[in-house]
mmCIF file of C-alpha atoms in Angstrom:
data_model
loop_
_atom_site.group_PDB
_atom_site.id
_atom_site.type_symbol
_atom_site.label_atom_id
_atom_site.label_comp_id
_atom_site.label_asym_id
_atom_site.label_seq_id
_atom_site.Cartn_x
_atom_site.Cartn_y
_atom_site.Cartn_z
ATOM 1 C CA MET A 51 -6.713 -22.177 17.455
ATOM 2 C CA PRO A 52 -3.345 -22.495 15.672
ATOM 3 C CA ILE A 53 -2.636 -22.609 11.942
ATOM 4 C CA ILE A 54 -5.324 -24.570 10.137
ATOM 5 C CA ASN A 55 -4.097 -28.093 9.325
ATOM 6 C CA SER A 56 -5.574 -28.244 5.846
ATOM 7 C CA ILE A 57 -4.003 -24.895 4.961
ATOM 8 C CA ALA A 58 -0.652 -26.050 6.340
ATOM 9 C CA GLY A 59 -1.033 -29.049 4.056
ATOM 10 C CA MET A 60 -1.403 -26.694 1.099
ATOM 11 C CA LYS A 61 1.828 -24.859 1.793
ATOM 12 C CA ASP A 62 3.798 -26.408 -1.074
ATOM 13 C CA GLU A 63 0.959 -25.765 -3.506
ATOM 14 C CA ILE A 64 0.534 -22.125 -2.430
ATOM 15 C CA THR A 65 4.302 -21.629 -2.495
ATOM 16 C CA ALA A 66 4.379 -22.882 -6.079
ATOM 17 C CA TRP A 67 1.747 -20.288 -7.023
ATOM 18 C CA ARG A 68 3.726 -17.574 -5.261
ATOM 19 C CA ARG A 69 6.966 -18.446 -7.010
ATOM 20 C CA ASP A 70 5.267 -18.569 -10.382
ATOM 21 C CA PHE A 71 3.930 -15.040 -9.811
ATOM 22 C CA HIS A 72 7.437 -14.020 -8.715
ATOM 23 C CA GLU A 73 8.964 -15.346 -11.931
ATOM 24 C CA HIS A 74 6.467 -13.408 -14.042
ATOM 25 C CA PRO A 75 6.074 -9.922 -12.495
ATOM 26 C CA GLU A 76 3.674 -7.424 -14.040
ATOM 27 C CA LEU A 77 3.348 -3.700 -13.409
ATOM 28 C CA MET A 78 0.477 -1.393 -12.526
ATOM 29 C CA TYR A 79 -2.729 -2.281 -14.396
ATOM 30 C CA ASP A 80 -0.919 -4.549 -16.875
ATOM 31 C CA VAL A 81 -1.394 -7.627 -14.695
ATOM 32 C CA HIS A 82 -3.262 -9.678 -17.278
ATOM 33 C CA ARG A 83 -1.353 -12.938 -16.754
ATOM 34 C CA THR A 84 -1.601 -12.750 -12.967
ATOM 35 C CA ALA A 85 -5.269 -11.745 -12.991
ATOM 36 C CA GLY A 86 -6.074 -14.504 -15.471
ATOM 37 C CA ILE A 87 -4.459 -17.150 -13.270
ATOM 38 C CA VAL A 88 -6.260 -15.794 -10.211
ATOM 39 C CA ALA A 89 -9.637 -15.888 -11.974
ATOM 40 C CA ASP A 90 -9.051 -19.407 -13.292
ATOM 41 C CA LYS A 91 -8.126 -20.701 -9.853
ATOM 42 C CA LEU A 92 -11.111 -19.043 -8.185
ATOM 43 C CA ARG A 93 -13.396 -20.756 -10.695
ATOM 44 C CA ALA A 94 -11.637 -24.085 -10.125
ATOM 45 C CA PHE A 95 -12.088 -23.674 -6.368
ATOM 46 C CA GLY A 96 -15.856 -23.394 -6.901
ATOM 47 C CA CYS A 97 -16.427 -19.736 -6.052
ATOM 48 C CA ASP A 98 -20.053 -18.765 -6.555
ATOM 49 C CA GLU A 99 -19.092 -15.781 -8.705
ATOM 50 C CA VAL A 100 -15.857 -14.673 -10.333
ATOM 51 C CA VAL A 101 -15.833 -11.200 -11.838
ATOM 52 C CA GLU A 102 -12.934 -9.832 -13.850
ATOM 53 C CA GLY A 103 -12.182 -6.297 -14.969
ATOM 54 C CA ILE A 104 -13.154 -4.434 -11.789
ATOM 55 C CA GLY A 105 -10.975 -1.314 -11.723
ATOM 56 C CA GLN A 106 -9.579 -2.277 -15.146
ATOM 57 C CA THR A 107 -7.826 -5.546 -14.254
ATOM 58 C CA GLY A 108 -8.997 -6.374 -10.744
ATOM 59 C CA VAL A 109 -10.562 -9.757 -9.943
ATOM 60 C CA VAL A 110 -13.284 -10.467 -7.383
ATOM 61 C CA GLY A 111 -14.399 -13.870 -6.131
ATOM 62 C CA VAL A 112 -17.618 -14.403 -4.168
ATOM 63 C CA ILE A 113 -17.902 -17.312 -1.724
ATOM 64 C CA ARG A 114 -21.212 -17.845 0.064
ATOM 65 C CA GLY A 115 -21.258 -19.609 3.406
ATOM 66 C CA LYS A 116 -23.490 -22.388 4.653
ATOM 67 C CA GLY A 117 -25.733 -20.101 6.674
ATOM 68 C CA THR A 118 -27.217 -16.635 6.447
ATOM 69 C CA SER A 119 -26.343 -13.847 8.853
ATOM 70 C CA GLY A 120 -29.034 -12.590 11.147
ATOM 71 C CA SER A 121 -30.498 -9.110 11.040
ATOM 72 C CA GLY A 122 -28.111 -6.404 12.172
ATOM 73 C CA THR A 123 -24.958 -8.497 11.805
ATOM 74 C CA ILE A 124 -22.192 -8.346 9.232
ATOM 75 C CA ARG A 125 -23.359 -9.978 6.057
ATOM 76 C CA THR A 126 -20.353 -9.611 3.728
ATOM 77 C CA ILE A 127 -16.654 -9.310 4.460
ATOM 78 C CA GLY A 128 -14.076 -8.166 1.897
ATOM 79 C CA LEU A 129 -10.515 -9.564 1.892
ATOM 80 C CA ARG A 130 -7.988 -7.742 -0.296
ATOM 81 C CA ALA A 131 -4.616 -8.652 -1.828
ATOM 82 C CA ASP A 132 -2.544 -6.687 -4.367
ATOM 83 C CA MET A 133 -1.078 -8.265 -7.512
ATOM 84 C CA ASP A 134 1.382 -5.810 -9.126
ATOM 85 C CA ALA A 135 5.180 -5.722 -9.039
ATOM 86 C CA LEU A 136 7.760 -2.926 -9.238
ATOM 87 C CA PRO A 137 10.072 -1.558 -11.977
ATOM 88 C CA ILE A 138 13.196 -2.840 -10.195
ATOM 89 C CA GLU A 139 15.995 -5.084 -11.454
ATOM 90 C CA GLU A 140 16.141 -8.142 -9.191
ATOM 91 C CA VAL A 141 19.502 -9.080 -7.648
ATOM 92 C CA THR A 142 18.522 -12.245 -5.773
ATOM 93 C CA ASP A 143 19.932 -15.589 -6.845
ATOM 94 C CA VAL A 144 16.792 -17.629 -6.137
ATOM 95 C CA GLU A 145 15.832 -20.207 -8.723
ATOM 96 C CA TYR A 146 12.475 -18.513 -9.251
ATOM 97 C CA ALA A 147 13.911 -15.018 -9.817
ATOM 98 C CA SER A 148 12.145 -12.670 -12.212
ATOM 99 C CA LYS A 149 12.352 -13.657 -15.847
ATOM 100 C CA THR A 150 11.496 -10.137 -16.976
ATOM 101 C CA PRO A 151 14.382 -7.645 -16.956
ATOM 102 C CA GLY A 152 13.605 -4.489 -15.002
ATOM 103 C CA LYS A 153 10.602 -5.922 -13.181
ATOM 104 C CA MET A 154 10.365 -7.794 -9.889
ATOM 105 C CA HIS A 155 8.080 -8.540 -6.982
ATOM 106 C CA ALA A 156 10.040 -6.400 -4.530
ATOM 107 C CA CYS A 157 7.161 -5.764 -2.120
ATOM 108 C CA GLY A 158 5.680 -9.215 -1.574
ATOM 109 C CA HIS A 159 2.501 -8.813 -3.603
ATOM 110 C CA ASP A 160 3.196 -12.266 -5.045
ATOM 111 C CA GLY A 161 2.914 -13.617 -1.500
ATOM 112 C CA HIS A 162 -0.177 -11.567 -0.718
ATOM 113 C CA THR A 163 -1.950 -12.909 -3.816
ATOM 114 C CA ALA A 164 -0.930 -16.514 -3.159
ATOM 115 C CA MET A 165 -2.005 -16.434 0.509
ATOM 116 C CA LEU A 166 -5.437 -15.056 -0.331
ATOM 117 C CA LEU A 167 -5.840 -17.669 -3.058
ATOM 118 C CA GLY A 168 -5.030 -20.358 -0.497
ATOM 119 C CA ALA A 169 -7.624 -18.950 1.872
ATOM 120 C CA ALA A 170 -10.178 -18.776 -0.954
ATOM 121 C CA LYS A 171 -9.608 -22.444 -1.727
ATOM 122 C CA TYR A 172 -10.145 -23.366 1.917
ATOM 123 C CA LEU A 173 -13.240 -21.187 2.314
ATOM 124 C CA ALA A 174 -14.807 -22.491 -0.886
ATOM 125 C CA GLU A 175 -14.289 -26.071 0.275
ATOM 126 C CA THR A 176 -15.442 -25.698 3.880
ATOM 127 C CA ARG A 177 -17.918 -22.803 3.862
ATOM 128 C CA ASN A 178 -18.023 -22.860 7.658
ATOM 129 C CA PHE A 179 -19.439 -19.367 7.880
ATOM 130 C CA SER A 180 -22.623 -17.410 7.334
ATOM 131 C CA GLY A 181 -23.110 -14.667 4.817
ATOM 132 C CA THR A 182 -20.556 -13.969 2.083
ATOM 133 C CA ALA A 183 -16.785 -13.690 1.768
ATOM 134 C CA VAL A 184 -15.543 -11.521 -1.093
ATOM 135 C CA VAL A 185 -11.903 -12.020 -2.094
ATOM 136 C CA ILE A 186 -10.471 -8.950 -3.834
ATOM 137 C CA PHE A 187 -7.365 -9.069 -6.035
ATOM 138 C CA GLN A 188 -6.259 -5.548 -6.872
ATOM 139 C CA PRO A 189 -3.958 -4.153 -9.574
ATOM 140 C CA ALA A 190 -1.759 -1.050 -9.471
ATOM 141 C CA GLU A 191 -1.068 -0.586 -5.794
ATOM 142 C CA GLU A 192 2.415 0.663 -6.611
ATOM 143 C CA GLY A 193 1.546 4.203 -7.621
ATOM 144 C CA GLY A 194 -1.466 3.544 -9.809
ATOM 145 C CA ALA A 195 -4.241 3.848 -7.202
ATOM 146 C CA GLY A 196 -5.783 0.537 -8.201
ATOM 147 C CA GLY A 197 -7.666 0.450 -4.904
ATOM 148 C CA LYS A 198 -9.383 3.709 -5.794
ATOM 149 C CA ALA A 199 -10.118 2.410 -9.287
ATOM 150 C CA MET A 200 -11.876 -0.647 -7.859
ATOM 151 C CA VAL A 201 -13.873 1.454 -5.384
ATOM 152 C CA ASP A 202 -14.810 3.910 -8.133
ATOM 153 C CA ASP A 203 -15.907 0.945 -10.255
ATOM 154 C CA GLY A 204 -18.522 0.053 -7.639
ATOM 155 C CA LEU A 205 -16.650 -2.624 -5.681
ATOM 156 C CA MET A 206 -18.244 -1.966 -2.306
ATOM 157 C CA ASP A 207 -21.819 -1.447 -3.453
ATOM 158 C CA ARG A 208 -21.847 -4.070 -6.191
ATOM 159 C CA PHE A 209 -20.782 -6.795 -3.767
ATOM 160 C CA ALA A 210 -22.538 -5.311 -0.708
ATOM 161 C CA ILE A 211 -19.332 -5.313 1.346
ATOM 162 C CA ASP A 212 -19.828 -4.306 4.979
ATOM 163 C CA GLU A 213 -16.216 -4.454 6.190
ATOM 164 C CA VAL A 214 -12.904 -4.770 4.361
ATOM 165 C CA TYR A 215 -9.502 -6.049 5.466
ATOM 166 C CA GLY A 216 -6.003 -6.024 4.008
ATOM 167 C CA MET A 217 -2.689 -7.644 4.905
ATOM 168 C CA HIS A 218 0.890 -6.643 4.080
ATOM 169 C CA ASN A 219 4.142 -8.383 4.870
ATOM 170 C CA MET A 220 6.634 -6.554 7.080
ATOM 171 C CA PRO A 221 10.382 -7.250 7.039
ATOM 172 C CA GLY A 222 11.905 -7.046 10.499
ATOM 173 C CA TYR A 223 9.011 -8.770 12.281
ATOM 174 C CA PRO A 224 9.388 -12.532 12.923
ATOM 175 C CA VAL A 225 8.050 -14.703 10.113
ATOM 176 C CA GLY A 226 4.343 -15.388 10.474
ATOM 177 C CA GLU A 227 3.778 -13.075 13.438
ATOM 178 C CA PHE A 228 1.209 -10.290 13.272
ATOM 179 C CA ALA A 229 1.158 -6.603 14.172
ATOM 180 C CA ILE A 230 -1.480 -3.886 13.925
ATOM 181 C CA ARG A 231 -2.674 -0.616 15.411
ATOM 182 C CA SER A 232 -5.938 1.271 15.594
ATOM 183 C CA GLY A 233 -5.958 4.601 13.774
ATOM 184 C CA ALA A 234 -3.290 5.751 11.339
ATOM 185 C CA LEU A 235 -1.071 2.848 10.256
ATOM 186 C CA LEU A 236 0.524 4.355 7.147
ATOM 187 C CA ALA A 237 0.885 7.878 5.803
ATOM 188 C CA SER A 238 -0.391 9.952 2.909
ATOM 189 C CA THR A 239 1.957 10.195 -0.093
ATOM 190 C CA ASP A 240 1.691 13.653 -1.658
ATOM 191 C CA GLU A 241 4.407 15.056 -3.934
ATOM 192 C CA PHE A 242 5.350 18.552 -5.030
ATOM 193 C CA THR A 243 7.315 20.312 -7.755
ATOM 194 C CA ILE A 244 8.537 23.867 -7.129
ATOM 195 C CA VAL A 245 10.097 26.103 -9.775
ATOM 196 C CA ILE A 246 11.827 29.239 -8.471
ATOM 197 C CA ARG A 247 12.356 31.841 -11.202
ATOM 198 C CA GLY A 248 14.848 34.682 -10.922
ATOM 199 C CA LYS A 249 17.151 36.554 -13.296
ATOM 200 C CA GLY A 250 20.360 34.881 -14.314
ATOM 201 C CA GLY A 251 23.691 36.584 -14.644
ATOM 202 C CA HIS A 252 27.409 36.490 -14.022
ATOM 203 C CA ALA A 253 28.365 34.997 -10.671
ATOM 204 C CA ALA A 254 30.892 37.822 -10.203
ATOM 205 C CA MET A 255 28.103 40.415 -10.419
ATOM 206 C CA PRO A 256 25.245 39.015 -8.302
ATOM 207 C CA HIS A 257 23.837 42.491 -7.667
ATOM 208 C CA LEU A 258 22.719 42.592 -11.297
ATOM 209 C CA ALA A 259 20.880 39.261 -11.018
ATOM 210 C CA VAL A 260 18.036 37.811 -8.972
ATOM 211 C CA ASP A 261 19.586 34.616 -7.689
ATOM 212 C CA PRO A 262 17.001 31.771 -7.674
ATOM 213 C CA THR A 263 19.527 29.378 -6.126
ATOM 214 C CA HIS A 264 19.754 31.469 -2.990
ATOM 215 C CA ALA A 265 15.980 31.867 -2.875
ATOM 216 C CA ALA A 266 15.450 28.135 -3.396
ATOM 217 C CA ALA A 267 17.933 27.302 -0.635
ATOM 218 C CA GLN A 268 16.015 29.558 1.749
ATOM 219 C CA CYS A 269 12.796 27.790 0.721
ATOM 220 C CA VAL A 270 14.300 24.422 1.628
ATOM 221 C CA ILE A 271 15.249 25.757 5.054
ATOM 222 C CA ALA A 272 11.857 27.428 5.562
ATOM 223 C CA LEU A 273 9.984 24.231 4.736
ATOM 224 C CA GLN A 274 11.596 22.432 7.671
ATOM 225 C CA SER A 275 9.583 24.689 9.956
ATOM 226 C CA VAL A 276 6.331 23.006 8.906
ATOM 227 C CA SER A 277 7.034 19.908 10.988
ATOM 228 C CA SER A 278 9.005 21.698 13.718
ATOM 229 C CA ARG A 279 6.731 24.690 14.269
ATOM 230 C CA ASN A 280 3.319 24.040 12.679
ATOM 231 C CA LEU A 281 2.753 20.373 13.496
ATOM 232 C CA ASP A 282 1.490 19.135 16.856
ATOM 233 C CA PRO A 283 4.626 17.615 18.442
ATOM 234 C CA ALA A 284 2.653 14.461 19.233
ATOM 235 C CA HIS A 285 2.007 13.897 15.516
ATOM 236 C CA ALA A 286 4.350 12.645 12.797
ATOM 237 C CA MET A 287 5.155 14.140 9.416
ATOM 238 C CA VAL A 288 7.849 13.832 6.788
ATOM 239 C CA LEU A 289 8.485 16.778 4.471
ATOM 240 C CA SER A 290 11.497 16.009 2.301
ATOM 241 C CA VAL A 291 12.996 18.042 -0.531
ATOM 242 C CA THR A 292 14.632 15.284 -2.553
ATOM 243 C CA SER A 293 15.939 17.100 -5.638
ATOM 244 C CA PHE A 294 17.516 20.545 -6.163
ATOM 245 C CA GLU A 295 18.410 21.308 -9.775
ATOM 246 C CA THR A 296 19.386 24.539 -11.557
ATOM 247 C CA ASP A 297 19.366 25.237 -15.287
ATOM 248 C CA THR A 298 23.126 25.728 -15.390
ATOM 249 C CA THR A 299 26.225 23.609 -14.787
ATOM 250 C CA ALA A 300 28.760 26.422 -14.972
ATOM 251 C CA ALA A 301 30.462 27.596 -11.783
ATOM 252 C CA ASN A 302 30.447 31.251 -12.869
ATOM 253 C CA VAL A 303 26.813 31.505 -13.948
ATOM 254 C CA ILE A 304 23.807 32.418 -11.808
ATOM 255 C CA ALA A 305 20.886 30.362 -13.033
ATOM 256 C CA ASP A 306 17.539 31.663 -14.193
ATOM 257 C CA THR A 307 15.532 28.863 -12.561
ATOM 258 C CA VAL A 308 15.781 26.201 -9.896
ATOM 259 C CA GLN A 309 13.508 23.163 -9.623
ATOM 260 C CA LEU A 310 12.794 21.431 -6.324
ATOM 261 C CA LEU A 311 11.081 18.051 -5.976
ATOM 262 C CA GLY A 312 9.831 16.470 -2.793
ATOM 263 C CA THR A 313 7.259 14.522 -0.845
ATOM 264 C CA VAL A 314 5.010 15.163 2.161
ATOM 265 C CA ARG A 315 3.862 12.292 4.371
ATOM 266 C CA CYS A 316 1.170 12.788 7.037
ATOM 267 C CA GLN A 317 -0.940 10.541 9.242
ATOM 268 C CA SER A 318 -4.135 12.566 9.307
ATOM 269 C CA HIS A 319 -6.270 14.481 6.832
ATOM 270 C CA GLU A 320 -5.986 17.608 8.968
ATOM 271 C CA ASP A 321 -2.173 17.554 9.049
ATOM 272 C CA ARG A 322 -2.116 16.873 5.324
ATOM 273 C CA ALA A 323 -4.222 19.963 4.580
ATOM 274 C CA MET A 324 -2.111 22.083 6.931
ATOM 275 C CA ALA A 325 1.149 20.955 5.316
ATOM 276 C CA LYS A 326 -0.091 21.807 1.852
ATOM 277 C CA ALA A 327 -1.267 25.272 2.883
ATOM 278 C CA ARG A 328 1.974 26.035 4.724
ATOM 279 C CA LEU A 329 4.133 24.831 1.837
ATOM 280 C CA PHE A 330 2.434 27.194 -0.603
ATOM 281 C CA ALA A 331 2.577 30.131 1.826
ATOM 282 C CA LEU A 332 6.212 29.622 2.803
ATOM 283 C CA VAL A 333 7.548 29.051 -0.709
ATOM 284 C CA GLU A 334 5.692 31.936 -2.314
ATOM 285 C CA SER A 335 6.585 34.431 0.429
ATOM 286 C CA THR A 336 10.214 33.279 0.719
ATOM 287 C CA ALA A 337 10.784 33.501 -3.031
ATOM 288 C CA ALA A 338 9.202 36.961 -3.098
ATOM 289 C CA ALA A 339 11.432 38.125 -0.242
ATOM 290 C CA PHE A 340 14.455 37.543 -2.468
ATOM 291 C CA GLY A 341 12.899 39.062 -5.576
ATOM 292 C CA ALA A 342 12.078 35.736 -7.217
ATOM 293 C CA THR A 343 8.790 34.048 -8.089
ATOM 294 C CA ALA A 344 7.564 30.546 -7.315
ATOM 295 C CA GLU A 345 5.427 28.122 -9.282
ATOM 296 C CA ILE A 346 4.135 25.155 -7.269
ATOM 297 C CA GLU A 347 2.524 21.940 -8.465
ATOM 298 C CA TRP A 348 1.037 19.701 -5.785
ATOM 299 C CA GLU A 349 0.100 16.131 -6.668
ATOM 300 C CA ASP A 350 -2.271 14.409 -4.276
ATOM 301 C CA GLY A 351 -1.067 10.894 -3.527
ATOM 302 C CA TYR A 352 -2.699 8.196 -1.457
ATOM 303 C CA PRO A 353 -4.525 9.311 1.690
ATOM 304 C CA PRO A 354 -3.357 8.010 5.073
ATOM 305 C CA THR A 355 -4.274 4.404 5.835
ATOM 306 C CA ILE A 356 -6.484 4.655 8.910
ATOM 307 C CA ASN A 357 -7.732 1.504 10.640
ATOM 308 C CA THR A 358 -11.078 1.748 12.401
ATOM 309 C CA HIS A 359 -10.700 0.728 16.042
ATOM 310 C CA ASP A 360 -13.231 -2.101 16.324
ATOM 311 C CA GLN A 361 -12.100 -3.738 13.104
ATOM 312 C CA ALA A 362 -8.410 -3.436 14.013
ATOM 313 C CA MET A 363 -8.971 -5.153 17.348
ATOM 314 C CA PHE A 364 -11.150 -7.773 15.675
ATOM 315 C CA ALA A 365 -8.348 -8.526 13.197
ATOM 316 C CA ALA A 366 -5.909 -8.734 16.117
ATOM 317 C CA ASP A 367 -8.157 -11.303 17.795
ATOM 318 C CA ALA A 368 -8.173 -13.399 14.615
ATOM 319 C CA ALA A 369 -4.384 -13.162 14.476
ATOM 320 C CA ASP A 370 -4.262 -14.312 18.113
ATOM 321 C CA ASP A 371 -6.157 -17.427 17.067
ATOM 322 C CA VAL A 372 -3.545 -18.250 14.444
ATOM 323 C CA ALA A 373 -0.249 -17.117 15.954
ATOM 324 C CA GLY A 374 -0.974 -17.096 19.678
ATOM 325 C CA GLY A 375 -0.446 -13.371 19.862
ATOM 326 C CA CYS A 376 -0.538 -10.101 17.946
ATOM 327 C CA LEU A 377 1.198 -6.788 18.595
ATOM 328 C CA ARG A 378 -1.692 -4.367 18.956
ATOM 329 C CA ASP A 379 -0.208 -0.897 19.235
ATOM 330 C CA ILE A 380 2.783 -0.691 16.918
ATOM 331 C CA PRO A 381 4.064 2.732 15.859
ATOM 332 C CA PRO A 382 2.716 4.030 12.551
ATOM 333 C CA ILE A 383 5.116 4.144 9.611
ATOM 334 C CA MET A 384 5.449 6.707 6.825
ATOM 335 C CA PRO A 385 5.139 4.716 3.568
ATOM 336 C CA GLY A 386 1.710 4.790 1.914
ATOM 337 C CA GLU A 387 -0.848 2.206 0.783
ATOM 338 C CA ASP A 388 -3.796 2.588 -1.542
ATOM 339 C CA PHE A 389 -5.823 0.227 0.634
ATOM 340 C CA ALA A 390 -6.551 3.604 2.246
ATOM 341 C CA TYR A 391 -9.222 4.211 -0.393
ATOM 342 C CA MET A 392 -11.050 1.033 0.593
ATOM 343 C CA LEU A 393 -10.886 2.069 4.259
ATOM 344 C CA GLU A 394 -12.401 5.418 3.325
ATOM 345 C CA ALA A 395 -15.302 3.522 1.742
ATOM 346 C CA ARG A 396 -15.907 0.951 4.491
ATOM 347 C CA PRO A 397 -14.835 0.185 8.076
ATOM 348 C CA GLY A 398 -11.878 -2.152 8.199
ATOM 349 C CA ALA A 399 -8.209 -2.620 8.931
ATOM 350 C CA MET A 400 -4.844 -3.562 7.480
ATOM 351 C CA ILE A 401 -2.608 -5.926 9.435
ATOM 352 C CA PHE A 402 1.103 -6.692 9.046
ATOM 353 C CA ILE A 403 2.515 -10.222 8.856
ATOM 354 C CA GLY A 404 6.193 -10.709 9.639
ATOM 355 C CA ASN A 405 8.614 -11.450 6.790
ATOM 356 C CA GLY A 406 11.657 -12.066 8.981
ATOM 357 C CA ASP A 407 15.191 -10.739 8.682
ATOM 358 C CA THR A 408 15.010 -9.955 4.977
ATOM 359 C CA ALA A 409 15.795 -7.027 2.727
ATOM 360 C CA GLN A 410 13.300 -4.196 3.054
ATOM 361 C CA CYS A 411 10.379 -3.834 0.669
ATOM 362 C CA HIS A 412 11.292 -2.100 -2.609
ATOM 363 C CA HIS A 413 14.900 -3.335 -2.371
ATOM 364 C CA PRO A 414 16.282 -5.373 -5.312
ATOM 365 C CA ALA A 415 17.331 -8.163 -2.916
ATOM 366 C CA TYR A 416 13.892 -8.485 -1.269
ATOM 367 C CA ASP A 417 12.058 -11.811 -1.302
ATOM 368 C CA PHE A 418 8.816 -12.928 0.325
ATOM 369 C CA ALA A 419 9.200 -15.497 3.123
ATOM 370 C CA ASP A 420 7.281 -18.612 2.072
ATOM 371 C CA ASP A 421 7.228 -19.841 5.676
ATOM 372 C CA ALA A 422 4.709 -17.053 6.388
ATOM 373 C CA ILE A 423 2.178 -18.583 3.986
ATOM 374 C CA PRO A 424 0.356 -20.960 6.398
ATOM 375 C CA ALA A 425 -0.118 -18.197 8.977
ATOM 376 C CA GLY A 426 -1.251 -15.636 6.409
ATOM 377 C CA ALA A 427 -3.771 -17.899 4.693
ATOM 378 C CA SER A 428 -5.031 -19.181 8.064
ATOM 379 C CA PHE A 429 -5.527 -15.600 9.235
ATOM 380 C CA TRP A 430 -7.843 -14.884 6.311
ATOM 381 C CA ALA A 431 -9.831 -18.050 7.027
ATOM 382 C CA ARG A 432 -10.147 -17.409 10.774
ATOM 383 C CA LEU A 433 -11.035 -13.769 10.226
ATOM 384 C CA THR A 434 -13.871 -14.794 7.905
ATOM 385 C CA GLU A 435 -15.191 -17.489 10.206
ATOM 386 C CA ARG A 436 -15.104 -15.157 13.209
ATOM 387 C CA ALA A 437 -16.758 -12.258 11.333
ATOM 388 C CA LEU A 438 -19.435 -14.495 9.799
ATOM 389 C CA PRO A 439 -20.127 -17.239 12.373
ATOM 390 C CA LEU A 440 -22.570 -19.997 11.572
ATOM 391 C CA THR A 441 -25.933 -19.537 13.260
#
């Protein structure tokens, strides 16, 4: 089945919602305007329940189908969209550009929210499914772990969700086309801060100092061995030292301390644990070898986003219905997604929808492709009707 006719007929309406969200971006958990509009629309659509304040500012709508699922089948499916924007100054010249300086929808969450609202309107009107569809509108995906906050607030148990699905736009793929993979789709997002302490002195007399700059440079080199010598060559990892800063700006002064900042991205829990252990061991031993000391702070970020196989292939089948095809074994990528927390709580999958030849996500010239809206909203509807067929 292609794009649903009634959803195609709603394209202008859904686009207007999307552009309104784009004009009024909100950050992290401070998505009160967006969440309020979402809740009001879900009530107007006739959702059976609309609950606000899940995970601080998340919104959940419950839509019950015409029939009831039989014993042993899926009873409730969760569909998730994110609502928050980014602290980026927009440089597009579109008429609906951000009206808030320093904030913009640079990752397409405005489109994600609008497409799921369109699907909710269709599902509430037709109800051609058994069981229950739960539409989930999440705050604080961009660094705030809003997905975890909603799970911790009882999302899955409170609404008896059996499976959960997410969708994210992907620049570079043709508009409205779909792509997915089983297993790791996106990476973990851990960060570290390293402070190397030595003994400062005159650069002309290094033998009287303990040079933390030299020790820190050796640490940077040593850390590259984690991916080249400790990681299975068939796996992927990014370990990047992104900042190297001393406490002096003088050319003739050996610093007392050096601070390193960086990130580690892995596609499995096992590789993530290995990378952390190796980082601590390498930095501490390398600093000690040069007479310095190391202080390390590790900040756990999002876990890897891992699609369960059956649900990933099921989502691909639903995408086939809408677009006449779906790439099913794309390479994983190294950004992170806090939908990972929902996938740790329930079986499910995230799928990509093409955004065309646009600026990349998180770029100040990015914009969501409105022509993807009919396919995205139709995907949600078909996925629900396939997961919860009428009996």
